[in-house]
Backbone as JSON, one array per atom type, in Angstrom:
{
  "sequence": "EDEQPKEETSAKPLYGAFLLPNGARYEGNYVLKKPEKEADLSATPSSSPPEPEEVKTIQFRQGQGIYKLDGNVYEGEWVLDKMHGHGLFKFMGGDSYDGDWVNSKFHGQGRYQWKSGAFYIGSWEENKMHGDGTFTDTEGRQWKGRFFNGQGPGLHTLETKTS",
  "N": [[-38.76, 59.18, -31.68], [-35.7, 60.82, -32.29], [-32.83, 59.27, -33.37], [-29.79, 59.91, -32.17], [-26.35, 60.37, -32.97], [-23.94, 58.83, -30.88], [-21.66, 60.51, -28.97], [-18.27, 59.92, -28.63], [-16.31, 60.36, -25.93], [-13.79, 59.66, -25.11], [-11.9, 59.67, -27.11], [-9.46, 61.81, -28.36], [-9.9, 64.73, -30.28], [-8.42, 65.11, -33.49], [-6.64, 66.94, -36.08], [-6.91, 67.52, -39.55], [-6.57, 67.21, -43.17], [-8.33, 65.65, -45.79], [-8.76, 63.61, -48.7], [-11.53, 62.11, -49.85], [-12.89, 58.84, -50.82], [-15.05, 59.3, -52.61], [-14.31, 61.55, -53.93], [-14.64, 63.86, -52.54], [-13.5, 66.53, -50.4], [-12.3, 66.93, -47.15], [-11.68, 69.01, -44.42], [-10.67, 69.42, -41.19], [-11.62, 68.69, -37.77], [-11.2, 65.36, -36.5], [-11.62, 61.97, -35.33], [-10.03, 58.9, -34.35], [-11.2, 55.66, -34.27], [-11.63, 52.38, -32.99], [-13.06, 49.74, -34.85], [-16.34, 48.55, -34.07], [-16.63, 45.38, -32.74], [-18.15, 42.28, -33.15], [-18.79, 39.63, -30.9], [-17.41, 36.41, -31.43], [-19.27, 33.78, -31.36], [-19.16, 31.24, -32.27], [-16.69, 30.22, -32.0], [-14.52, 27.73, -30.77], [-13.36, 26.66, -27.57], [-9.87, 26.74, -26.93], [-6.7, 25.29, -26.19], [-4.48, 26.75, -26.69], [-3.22, 30.12, -26.74], [-5.01, 32.82, -28.36], [-4.17, 34.04, -31.65], [-2.51, 37.15, -32.02], [-4.32, 39.97, -33.27], [-4.19, 42.38, -35.88], [-5.0, 45.58, -35.01], [-7.16, 47.71, -36.48], [-7.95, 51.12, -37.16], [-10.66, 53.41, -37.61], [-11.42, 56.35, -39.31], [-13.26, 59.12, -38.24], [-15.21, 61.97, -38.95], [-15.31, 64.58, -36.68], [-16.32, 67.13, -34.61], [-15.48, 70.48, -35.54], [-15.59, 71.18, -39.04], [-14.9, 71.34, -42.63], [-16.52, 70.37, -45.53], [-16.28, 69.52, -48.89], [-17.73, 68.97, -52.05], [-18.22, 68.56, -55.44], [-18.94, 71.31, -55.88], [-20.7, 71.75, -53.81], [-20.75, 72.81, -50.41], [-20.18, 72.2, -47.02], [-19.97, 73.65, -43.91], [-19.35, 73.23, -40.64], [-20.52, 71.59, -37.64], [-19.67, 68.22, -36.71], [-20.53, 64.88, -35.81], [-19.41, 61.77, -35.19], [-19.03, 61.24, -38.02], [-21.31, 62.36, -39.13], [-23.23, 65.19, -40.22], [-23.98, 67.25, -37.7], [-25.37, 69.19, -35.28], [-24.68, 72.64, -35.41], [-24.6, 74.15, -38.64], [-23.59, 75.36, -41.93], [-24.73, 74.87, -45.13], [-23.9, 75.14, -48.43], [-25.33, 74.9, -51.48], [-24.47, 73.69, -54.75], [-26.08, 74.76, -56.72], [-26.8, 77.27, -55.83], [-28.59, 77.64, -53.7], [-28.95, 77.74, -50.06], [-28.53, 76.45, -46.72], [-28.69, 77.31, -43.38], [-28.33, 76.33, -40.23], [-29.66, 74.1, -37.72], [-28.63, 70.68, -37.46], [-29.31, 67.18, -37.53], [-28.12, 64.0, -37.57], [-27.16, 64.33, -40.25], [-29.29, 65.69, -41.49], [-31.57, 68.45, -42.1], [-32.75, 69.74, -39.18], [-34.45, 71.03, -36.55], [-33.97, 74.44, -35.75], [-33.71, 76.7, -38.49], [-32.53, 78.44, -41.47], [-33.47, 78.51, -44.78], [-32.35, 79.47, -47.88], [-33.33, 80.23, -51.08], [-31.93, 80.3, -54.38], [-33.3, 82.1, -55.91], [-33.96, 84.13, -54.18], [-36.08, 83.94, -52.45], [-36.96, 82.84, -49.12], [-37.03, 80.74, -46.18], [-37.58, 80.78, -42.75], [-37.43, 79.02, -39.81], [-38.81, 76.15, -38.13], [-37.54, 72.84, -38.65], [-37.82, 69.44, -39.7], [-36.46, 66.35, -40.27], [-35.39, 67.14, -42.84], [-37.52, 68.68, -43.82], [-39.72, 71.54, -43.9], [-41.21, 72.1, -40.92], [-43.33, 72.75, -38.38], [-43.41, 75.9, -36.57], [-42.96, 78.72, -38.66], [-41.71, 81.14, -41.09], [-42.25, 82.07, -44.38], [-40.79, 83.83, -47.0], [-41.4, 85.3, -50.06], [-40.07, 85.99, -53.42], [-40.98, 88.51, -54.0], [-41.16, 89.72, -51.62], [-43.37, 89.19, -50.08], [-44.78, 87.82, -47.15], [-45.48, 84.79, -45.43], [-46.78, 83.39, -42.56], [-46.87, 80.8, -40.15], [-47.88, 77.48, -39.17], [-46.04, 74.85, -40.34], [-46.34, 71.68, -41.92], [-44.81, 68.71, -42.47], [-43.39, 69.75, -44.68], [-45.33, 71.25, -45.98], [-47.59, 74.08, -45.98], [-50.33, 74.4, -44.69], [-53.05, 76.55, -43.85], [-51.65, 78.9, -43.57], [-51.08, 82.4, -43.1], [-51.0, 85.63, -44.67], [-48.51, 87.9, -43.78], [-47.33, 90.45, -44.39], [-46.86, 92.71, -47.15], [-44.09, 93.77, -48.8], [-43.29, 96.93, -50.14], [-41.87, 98.7, -52.93]],
  "CA": [[-37.56, 59.8, -31.18], [-34.58, 60.9, -33.23], [-31.65, 58.58, -32.88], [-28.65, 60.79, -32.36], [-25.08, 59.64, -32.81], [-23.37, 58.93, -29.54], [-20.33, 61.09, -29.03], [-17.3, 59.2, -27.82], [-15.5, 61.4, -25.32], [-12.45, 59.19, -24.78], [-10.98, 59.94, -28.22], [-9.11, 63.22, -28.49], [-10.0, 65.14, -31.68], [-7.21, 65.43, -34.23], [-6.96, 67.87, -37.16], [-6.25, 67.16, -40.8], [-7.29, 67.38, -44.43], [-8.4, 64.35, -46.44], [-9.49, 63.41, -49.93], [-12.35, 60.92, -49.62], [-13.04, 57.99, -52.02], [-16.04, 59.84, -53.55], [-13.75, 62.77, -54.51], [-14.86, 64.99, -51.64], [-12.38, 66.96, -49.56], [-12.68, 67.3, -45.78], [-10.63, 69.57, -43.59], [-11.2, 69.74, -39.87], [-11.39, 67.75, -36.67], [-11.6, 63.97, -36.67], [-11.14, 61.03, -34.31], [-9.78, 57.54, -34.8], [-11.88, 54.71, -33.4], [-11.57, 50.97, -33.36], [-14.39, 49.29, -35.28], [-17.04, 47.73, -33.08], [-16.46, 43.99, -33.14], [-19.11, 41.36, -32.52], [-18.15, 38.44, -30.34], [-17.56, 35.22, -32.26], [-19.81, 32.75, -30.47], [-18.95, 29.91, -32.85], [-15.33, 29.78, -31.7], [-14.44, 26.69, -29.74], [-12.24, 26.93, -26.67], [-8.63, 26.12, -27.36], [-5.71, 25.32, -25.11], [-3.43, 27.71, -27.02], [-3.73, 31.5, -26.77], [-5.38, 33.27, -29.71], [-3.17, 34.82, -32.38], [-2.82, 38.59, -31.95], [-4.85, 40.52, -34.51], [-3.84, 43.77, -36.13], [-6.16, 46.41, -34.7], [-7.27, 48.84, -37.4], [-8.82, 52.19, -36.69], [-11.47, 54.07, -38.63], [-11.42, 57.8, -39.16], [-14.59, 59.73, -38.22], [-15.25, 63.42, -38.82], [-15.81, 64.84, -35.32], [-15.98, 68.5, -34.23], [-15.67, 71.44, -36.63], [-14.94, 70.81, -40.29], [-15.42, 71.81, -43.91], [-16.66, 69.27, -46.49], [-16.54, 70.05, -50.23], [-17.93, 67.97, -53.1], [-18.94, 68.98, -56.65], [-19.5, 72.65, -55.74], [-21.43, 71.83, -52.55], [-19.84, 73.02, -49.28], [-20.76, 72.21, -45.67], [-19.05, 74.09, -42.87], [-20.06, 73.16, -39.37], [-20.23, 70.56, -36.65], [-19.77, 66.81, -37.08], [-20.49, 63.89, -34.73], [-19.26, 60.43, -35.75], [-19.15, 61.27, -39.47], [-22.6, 62.92, -39.55], [-23.45, 66.61, -39.97], [-24.77, 67.17, -36.47], [-25.11, 70.42, -34.52], [-24.97, 73.8, -36.26], [-23.78, 74.21, -39.83], [-24.03, 76.06, -43.12], [-24.55, 74.08, -46.34], [-24.11, 75.91, -49.65], [-25.54, 73.98, -52.6], [-23.84, 74.14, -55.99], [-27.06, 75.51, -57.5], [-26.99, 78.62, -55.3], [-29.38, 77.64, -52.46], [-28.15, 77.48, -48.86], [-29.23, 76.18, -45.46], [-27.9, 77.66, -42.22], [-29.15, 75.98, -39.08], [-29.41, 72.89, -36.92], [-28.55, 69.39, -38.16], [-29.32, 65.94, -36.75], [-27.86, 62.86, -38.46], [-27.0, 64.83, -41.62], [-30.55, 66.22, -42.01], [-32.03, 69.7, -41.49], [-33.6, 69.34, -38.06], [-34.35, 72.06, -35.51], [-34.2, 75.78, -36.29], [-32.8, 77.02, -39.58], [-32.94, 79.32, -42.57], [-33.18, 78.01, -46.13], [-32.4, 80.57, -48.85], [-33.3, 79.77, -52.46], [-31.15, 81.15, -55.28], [-34.23, 83.13, -56.39], [-34.1, 85.19, -53.18], [-37.08, 83.52, -51.47], [-36.36, 82.13, -48.0], [-37.86, 80.23, -45.08], [-36.93, 80.75, -41.44], [-38.3, 78.36, -38.85], [-38.54, 74.79, -37.67], [-37.29, 71.78, -39.64], [-37.8, 68.07, -39.19], [-36.12, 65.37, -41.32], [-35.21, 67.86, -44.1], [-38.74, 69.33, -44.27], [-40.26, 72.62, -43.07], [-42.16, 71.42, -40.03], [-43.45, 73.54, -37.16], [-43.62, 77.32, -36.79], [-41.99, 79.33, -39.55], [-42.11, 82.22, -41.97], [-41.74, 81.98, -45.74], [-40.81, 85.11, -47.7], [-41.19, 85.03, -51.49], [-39.15, 86.89, -54.12], [-41.58, 89.85, -54.01], [-41.16, 90.24, -50.25], [-44.58, 88.8, -49.34], [-44.46, 86.85, -46.1], [-46.51, 83.93, -44.87], [-46.34, 82.86, -41.27], [-47.79, 79.81, -39.61], [-47.34, 76.17, -38.82], [-45.8, 74.0, -41.49], [-46.43, 70.27, -41.59], [-44.23, 67.81, -43.47], [-43.01, 70.51, -45.86], [-46.47, 71.99, -46.51], [-48.03, 75.16, -45.1], [-51.78, 74.63, -44.64], [-53.5, 77.51, -42.83], [-50.75, 80.05, -43.44], [-51.7, 83.69, -43.4], [-50.06, 86.64, -45.16], [-48.15, 88.87, -42.77], [-47.23, 91.78, -44.98], [-46.27, 92.79, -48.48], [-43.15, 94.9, -48.86], [-43.42, 97.72, -51.37], [-40.62, 99.33, -53.34]],
  "C": [[-36.47, 59.77, -32.24], [-33.39, 60.19, -32.61], [-30.46, 59.45, -33.21], [-27.37, 60.0, -32.2], [-24.55, 59.86, -31.41], [-21.93, 59.42, -29.67], [-19.41, 60.3, -28.12], [-16.32, 60.22, -27.26], [-14.08, 60.96, -25.03], [-11.44, 59.49, -25.88], [-10.74, 61.44, -28.33], [-9.19, 63.61, -29.96], [-8.63, 65.52, -32.25], [-7.61, 66.42, -35.32], [-6.22, 67.45, -38.41], [-7.12, 67.46, -42.0], [-7.2, 66.07, -45.19], [-9.15, 64.43, -47.75], [-10.22, 62.08, -49.77], [-12.53, 60.13, -50.92], [-14.03, 58.54, -53.05], [-15.55, 61.13, -54.22], [-13.93, 64.0, -53.65], [-13.58, 65.3, -50.87], [-12.95, 67.36, -48.2], [-11.47, 67.88, -45.09], [-11.25, 69.95, -42.25], [-10.84, 68.69, -38.86], [-11.88, 66.36, -37.03], [-11.08, 63.17, -35.49], [-10.88, 59.7, -34.97], [-10.43, 56.61, -33.79], [-11.64, 53.3, -33.9], [-12.96, 50.56, -33.81], [-15.02, 48.44, -34.18], [-17.04, 46.3, -33.6], [-17.47, 43.13, -32.39], [-18.36, 40.14, -32.02], [-18.42, 37.24, -31.24], [-17.98, 34.06, -31.35], [-19.56, 31.35, -31.0], [-17.54, 29.37, -32.54], [-15.35, 28.74, -30.59], [-13.25, 26.98, -28.85], [-11.01, 26.14, -27.13], [-7.63, 26.22, -26.22], [-4.6, 26.33, -25.42], [-4.03, 29.12, -27.06], [-4.05, 31.92, -28.2], [-4.23, 34.07, -30.32], [-3.51, 36.31, -32.24], [-3.29, 39.09, -33.31], [-4.39, 41.96, -34.65], [-5.11, 44.6, -35.9], [-6.14, 47.62, -35.64], [-8.17, 49.89, -36.78], [-9.53, 52.81, -37.89], [-11.5, 55.55, -38.29], [-12.86, 58.31, -39.22], [-14.46, 61.24, -38.11], [-15.93, 63.72, -37.49], [-15.36, 66.23, -34.89], [-16.27, 69.42, -35.4], [-14.95, 70.99, -37.89], [-15.63, 71.37, -41.51], [-15.37, 70.64, -44.89], [-17.01, 69.88, -47.83], [-16.66, 68.91, -51.23], [-18.75, 68.58, -54.23], [-19.59, 70.36, -56.52], [-20.38, 72.82, -54.52], [-20.41, 71.98, -51.42], [-20.64, 73.0, -47.99], [-19.66, 72.65, -44.72], [-19.81, 74.09, -41.55], [-19.62, 72.0, -38.52], [-20.49, 69.16, -37.19], [-19.77, 65.97, -35.8], [-20.48, 62.52, -35.41], [-19.61, 60.36, -37.23], [-20.49, 61.78, -39.98], [-22.59, 64.43, -39.31], [-24.42, 66.66, -38.8], [-24.39, 68.34, -35.57], [-25.48, 71.59, -35.41], [-24.05, 73.79, -37.48], [-24.43, 74.97, -40.97], [-23.7, 75.19, -44.32], [-24.87, 74.98, -47.52], [-24.17, 74.93, -50.81], [-24.94, 74.56, -53.87], [-24.79, 74.96, -56.86], [-27.34, 76.92, -57.0], [-27.86, 78.71, -54.05], [-28.45, 77.42, -51.27], [-29.07, 77.2, -47.68], [-28.26, 76.47, -44.33], [-28.74, 77.35, -40.99], [-28.7, 74.7, -38.41], [-29.48, 71.65, -37.8], [-28.64, 68.26, -37.15], [-29.15, 64.8, -37.75], [-27.85, 63.25, -39.94], [-28.3, 65.28, -42.29], [-30.85, 67.56, -41.34], [-33.0, 69.3, -40.38], [-33.39, 70.31, -36.9], [-34.68, 73.4, -36.14], [-33.21, 76.07, -37.41], [-33.41, 77.95, -40.6], [-32.5, 78.68, -43.88], [-33.38, 79.18, -47.08], [-32.31, 79.97, -50.24], [-32.5, 80.77, -53.29], [-32.0, 82.33, -55.78], [-34.35, 84.32, -55.44], [-35.17, 84.88, -52.15], [-36.38, 82.79, -50.33], [-37.4, 81.72, -46.97], [-37.01, 80.25, -43.82], [-37.9, 80.08, -40.47], [-37.84, 76.96, -38.52], [-38.43, 73.82, -38.84], [-37.35, 70.43, -38.95], [-37.53, 67.14, -40.38], [-36.07, 66.01, -42.71], [-36.46, 68.56, -44.63], [-39.12, 70.46, -43.33], [-41.35, 71.99, -42.22], [-42.19, 72.15, -38.7], [-43.63, 75.01, -37.52], [-42.53, 77.89, -37.69], [-42.59, 80.43, -40.39], [-41.44, 82.03, -43.33], [-41.88, 83.36, -46.37], [-40.5, 84.84, -49.17], [-40.29, 86.1, -52.12], [-39.68, 88.32, -54.2], [-41.61, 90.47, -52.62], [-42.41, 89.93, -49.46], [-44.2, 87.72, -48.33], [-45.69, 86.08, -45.67], [-45.96, 83.33, -43.59], [-47.36, 81.85, -40.79], [-47.08, 78.53, -39.28], [-47.25, 75.32, -40.08], [-45.88, 72.54, -41.02], [-45.87, 69.46, -42.74], [-43.91, 68.52, -44.79], [-44.1, 71.35, -46.47], [-46.91, 73.05, -45.5], [-49.52, 75.39, -45.08], [-52.12, 75.65, -43.55], [-52.55, 78.67, -42.64], [-51.52, 81.32, -43.72], [-50.61, 84.68, -43.81], [-49.78, 87.63, -44.04], [-48.12, 90.27, -43.35], [-46.68, 91.65, -46.4], [-45.36, 94.0, -48.49], [-43.37, 95.63, -50.19], [-42.11, 98.42, -51.65], [-40.62, 100.8, -52.99]]
}
């Protein structure tokens, strides 16, 4: 089973633009959440009340947003700081992926377009072509079939486009 991030519905999405520590820029929806704190079982009971602690919040990308880093651009849905839902990722080298995301990986239905012009439309699992799909090469030849773990055993040629 794919572990999907759990969406927290109590936090109202905010909107803003941020420069991240890695140099990336994000503009879009986000939420502020308190960090999950583990109970301190080693603490001994005391007769005096505990000192109040400053409660810090953490910013999570949540909802629609655009992320840019080193010529790569992702525009799409986010859940708890992960690309999750539908989105378009344009790679700095010229390739692109438009489709479903789960935990920041291609997962579900999508189209991957190589800079060369070749493309694949179909099922994805964990960033790999997996399931039913069609690959079209730069000459327009198409192969359709079931892909497994990024490979296409048993594919058959559908058609060859002519000029």
